[in-house]
Tab-separated table of C-alpha atoms in Angstrom:
chain	number	residue	atom	x	y	z
A	7	MET	CA	-8.952	13.373	-5.550
A	8	VAL	CA	-9.008	15.277	-2.269
A	9	PHE	CA	-9.405	12.045	-0.279
A	10	ALA	CA	-6.473	10.418	-2.136
A	11	ALA	CA	-4.329	13.534	-1.703
A	12	ARG	CA	-4.967	13.570	2.046
A	13	LEU	CA	-4.246	9.854	2.439
A	14	HIS	CA	-0.947	10.028	0.559
A	15	ALA	CA	0.089	13.601	1.455
A	16	ASP	CA	3.385	12.675	3.110
A	17	GLN	CA	4.301	9.846	0.742
A	18	THR	CA	6.805	9.947	-2.137
A	19	ARG	CA	7.678	7.477	-4.905
A	20	LYS	CA	10.360	4.897	-4.057
A	21	GLY	CA	13.820	6.357	-4.216
A	22	SER	CA	12.688	9.849	-5.170
A	23	GLU	CA	11.173	13.065	-3.926
A	24	VAL	CA	8.280	12.794	-6.405
A	25	PRO	CA	4.954	13.159	-4.573
A	26	TYR	CA	3.053	9.878	-4.531
A	27	LEU	CA	-0.032	11.656	-5.820
A	28	SER	CA	1.687	11.879	-9.223
A	29	HIS	CA	1.548	8.066	-9.469
A	30	LEU	CA	-2.120	7.979	-8.539
A	31	MET	CA	-2.910	10.631	-11.143
A	32	GLY	CA	-0.840	8.797	-13.767
A	33	VAL	CA	-2.611	5.492	-13.117
A	34	THR	CA	-5.973	7.234	-13.298
A	35	ALA	CA	-5.045	8.911	-16.585
A	36	ILE	CA	-3.999	5.577	-18.110
A	37	ALA	CA	-7.212	3.908	-16.915
A	38	LEU	CA	-9.348	6.733	-18.323
A	39	GLU	CA	-7.484	6.585	-21.639
A	40	HIS	CA	-8.403	2.905	-21.781
A	41	GLY	CA	-12.102	3.388	-21.130
A	42	ALA	CA	-12.435	3.570	-17.346
A	43	ASN	CA	-15.798	4.677	-16.021
A	44	GLU	CA	-16.176	6.948	-12.987
A	45	ASP	CA	-15.980	4.134	-10.411
A	46	GLU	CA	-12.892	2.695	-12.100
A	47	ALA	CA	-11.256	6.139	-12.175
A	48	ILE	CA	-11.950	6.613	-8.465
A	49	GLY	CA	-10.630	3.097	-7.837
A	50	ALA	CA	-7.471	4.046	-9.745
A	51	LEU	CA	-6.979	7.124	-7.573
A	52	LEU	CA	-7.380	5.025	-4.441
A	53	HIS	CA	-5.793	1.754	-5.595
A	54	ASP	CA	-2.917	1.888	-3.067
A	55	ALA	CA	-4.883	3.267	-0.126
A	56	VAL	CA	-5.572	-0.061	1.578
A	57	GLU	CA	-2.094	-1.544	1.294
A	58	ASP	CA	-0.256	1.700	2.081
A	59	ARG	CA	-2.614	3.769	4.210
A	60	GLY	CA	-4.621	1.918	6.799
A	61	GLY	CA	-5.712	-1.553	5.722
A	62	GLN	CA	-9.263	-2.641	6.412
A	63	ALA	CA	-10.227	0.585	8.191
A	64	THR	CA	-9.351	2.543	5.053
A	65	LEU	CA	-11.215	0.040	2.885
A	66	GLN	CA	-14.345	0.491	5.000
A	67	GLU	CA	-14.055	4.276	4.709
A	68	ILE	CA	-13.724	3.956	0.915
A	69	ARG	CA	-16.782	1.687	0.857
A	70	ARG	CA	-18.746	4.232	2.912
A	71	ARG	CA	-17.694	7.242	0.828
A	72	PHE	CA	-17.589	5.775	-2.682
A	73	GLY	CA	-19.630	2.574	-2.663
A	74	ASN	CA	-19.108	-1.143	-3.060
A	75	HIS	CA	-17.850	-1.128	-6.646
A	76	VAL	CA	-15.019	1.312	-5.908
A	77	ALA	CA	-14.127	-0.533	-2.686
A	78	ASP	CA	-14.092	-3.855	-4.538
A	79	ILE	CA	-11.709	-2.418	-7.143
A	80	VAL	CA	-9.372	-1.055	-4.465
A	81	GLU	CA	-9.468	-4.315	-2.538
A	82	GLY	CA	-8.774	-6.275	-5.724
A	83	CYS	CA	-5.725	-4.108	-6.448
A	84	SER	CA	-4.262	-4.565	-2.952
A	85	ASP	CA	-1.710	-7.279	-2.272
A	86	SER	CA	-1.906	-6.840	1.503
A	87	ASP	CA	-4.058	-5.168	4.105
A	88	VAL	CA	-1.973	-5.999	7.181
A	89	VAL	CA	1.091	-4.489	8.862
A	90	PRO	CA	3.685	-5.792	8.694
A	91	LYS	CA	3.127	-7.020	5.164
A	92	PRO	CA	3.757	-10.705	4.434
A	93	PRO	CA	7.011	-11.573	2.640
A	94	TRP	CA	7.381	-9.982	-0.811
A	95	ARG	CA	7.397	-13.156	-2.942
A	96	GLN	CA	4.387	-14.595	-1.111
A	97	ARG	CA	2.385	-11.379	-1.650
A	98	LYS	CA	3.272	-11.228	-5.335
A	99	GLU	CA	2.453	-14.889	-5.968
A	100	SER	CA	-0.934	-14.493	-4.245
A	101	TYR	CA	-1.671	-11.337	-6.227
A	102	LEU	CA	-0.777	-13.031	-9.503
A	103	ALA	CA	-2.955	-16.042	-8.644
A	104	HIS	CA	-5.970	-13.812	-8.007
A	105	LEU	CA	-5.688	-11.651	-11.144
A	106	PRO	CA	-7.089	-14.126	-13.716
A	107	HIS	CA	-10.283	-14.367	-11.635
A	108	ALA	CA	-10.545	-10.657	-10.845
A	109	SER	CA	-13.212	-8.459	-12.384
A	110	PRO	CA	-12.474	-6.554	-15.590
A	111	SER	CA	-12.533	-3.362	-13.491
A	112	VAL	CA	-9.820	-4.666	-11.172
A	113	ARG	CA	-7.716	-5.828	-14.121
A	114	LEU	CA	-8.089	-2.432	-15.845
A	115	VAL	CA	-6.888	-0.532	-12.782
A	116	SER	CA	-4.201	-3.091	-11.974
A	117	ALA	CA	-2.820	-3.070	-15.525
A	118	SER	CA	-2.844	0.738	-15.501
A	119	ASP	CA	-0.920	0.700	-12.213
A	120	LYS	CA	1.620	-1.833	-13.435
A	121	LEU	CA	2.143	0.045	-16.704
A	122	HIS	CA	2.747	3.305	-14.864
A	123	ASN	CA	5.181	1.561	-12.500
A	124	ALA	CA	7.034	-0.145	-15.353
A	125	ARG	CA	7.362	3.137	-17.251
A	126	THR	CA	8.787	4.759	-14.132
A	127	ILE	CA	11.276	1.934	-13.620
A	128	LEU	CA	12.351	2.223	-17.259
A	129	SER	CA	12.759	5.982	-17.016
A	130	ASP	CA	14.722	5.670	-13.784
A	131	PHE	CA	16.878	2.904	-15.268
A	132	HIS	CA	17.874	5.248	-18.080
A	133	ARG	CA	18.769	7.870	-15.481
A	134	ILE	CA	20.528	5.819	-12.769
A	135	GLY	CA	21.158	2.378	-14.277
A	136	ASP	CA	21.220	-0.803	-12.215
A	137	ALA	CA	20.852	1.169	-8.973
A	138	VAL	CA	17.120	1.286	-9.751
A	139	TRP	CA	16.773	-2.372	-8.729
A	140	ASP	CA	17.943	-1.567	-5.188
A	141	ARG	CA	14.579	0.125	-4.592
A	142	PHE	CA	12.682	-3.142	-4.858
A	143	LYS	CA	12.440	-5.991	-2.360
A	144	GLY	CA	12.570	-8.452	-5.257
A	145	GLY	CA	15.734	-6.917	-6.670
A	146	LYS	CA	16.366	-7.084	-10.392
A	147	GLN	CA	15.456	-10.736	-10.950
A	148	GLY	CA	12.362	-10.735	-8.757
A	149	THR	CA	11.040	-7.484	-10.172
A	150	LEU	CA	11.528	-8.652	-13.755
A	151	TRP	CA	9.908	-12.011	-12.917
A	152	TYR	CA	6.900	-10.204	-11.432
A	153	TYR	CA	6.398	-7.859	-14.371
A	154	ARG	CA	6.836	-10.674	-16.927
A	155	SER	CA	4.218	-12.691	-15.002
A	156	LEU	CA	1.851	-9.712	-15.079
A	157	VAL	CA	2.315	-9.392	-18.846
A	158	ASP	CA	1.492	-13.083	-19.284
A	159	ILE	CA	-1.700	-12.786	-17.235
A	160	PHE	CA	-2.953	-9.542	-18.790
A	161	SER	CA	-2.145	-10.885	-22.266
A	162	SER	CA	-4.474	-13.820	-21.678
A	163	THR	CA	-7.219	-12.092	-19.681
A	164	GLY	CA	-7.132	-8.475	-20.811
A	165	PRO	CA	-7.181	-5.597	-20.976
A	166	HIS	CA	-5.287	-6.458	-24.143
A	167	ALA	CA	-4.216	-2.969	-25.275
A	168	LEU	CA	-2.680	-2.325	-21.853
A	169	ALA	CA	-1.109	-5.792	-21.872
A	170	ASP	CA	0.518	-5.043	-25.223
A	171	GLU	CA	1.952	-1.756	-23.991
A	172	LEU	CA	3.111	-3.303	-20.722
A	173	ALA	CA	4.782	-6.092	-22.713
A	174	ARG	CA	6.733	-3.533	-24.778
A	175	VAL	CA	7.973	-1.724	-21.665
A	176	VAL	CA	8.860	-4.954	-19.850
A	177	ARG	CA	10.696	-6.278	-22.920
A	178	GLU	CA	12.779	-3.104	-22.996
A	179	LEU	CA	13.497	-3.422	-19.259
A	180	GLU	CA	14.530	-7.061	-19.714
A	181	ASN	CA	16.810	-6.154	-22.610
A	182	LEU	CA	18.443	-3.300	-20.706
A	183	ALA	CA	18.777	-5.363	-17.521
A	184	GLY	CA	20.423	-8.185	-19.470
A	185	ALA	CA	22.828	-5.793	-21.121
A	186	SER	CA	23.871	-4.096	-17.897
């Protein structure tokens, strides 16, 4: 927790003043509620460290501090480890292609992350409406495409309980987005 807090200390959630650590804690809570073990919980806390806070150097530090299993989870949850990041659609397509072959640990943390993100988008949509889509490089259509694709993958590969909950949230987002 201390390592994650230091890495993300100056970071906030997109379009808000909410400390980024709240997302990491939320993802970890979801993963734990769905059976995460200690390595998976640590992976959940650190799941964005590589793509947002230092790339391969950060991954090597995670491997040194927390071991191969945690580092493999974090790496499997990262859609990029380079700066600047590749184009948004390319990163998302590559991430989606890798998920069906990822370990159950990676899929557990990834699904927990995506569920937390989708819940946040839904909550923000209720608060600010269509302006929420301006936060995302994929805009409304790209973001909805990505989350629907994630639902399809998690529904076929698992974790199924998380896939079901993600599907409910994404369905509500799609309905609201279509109505707006």
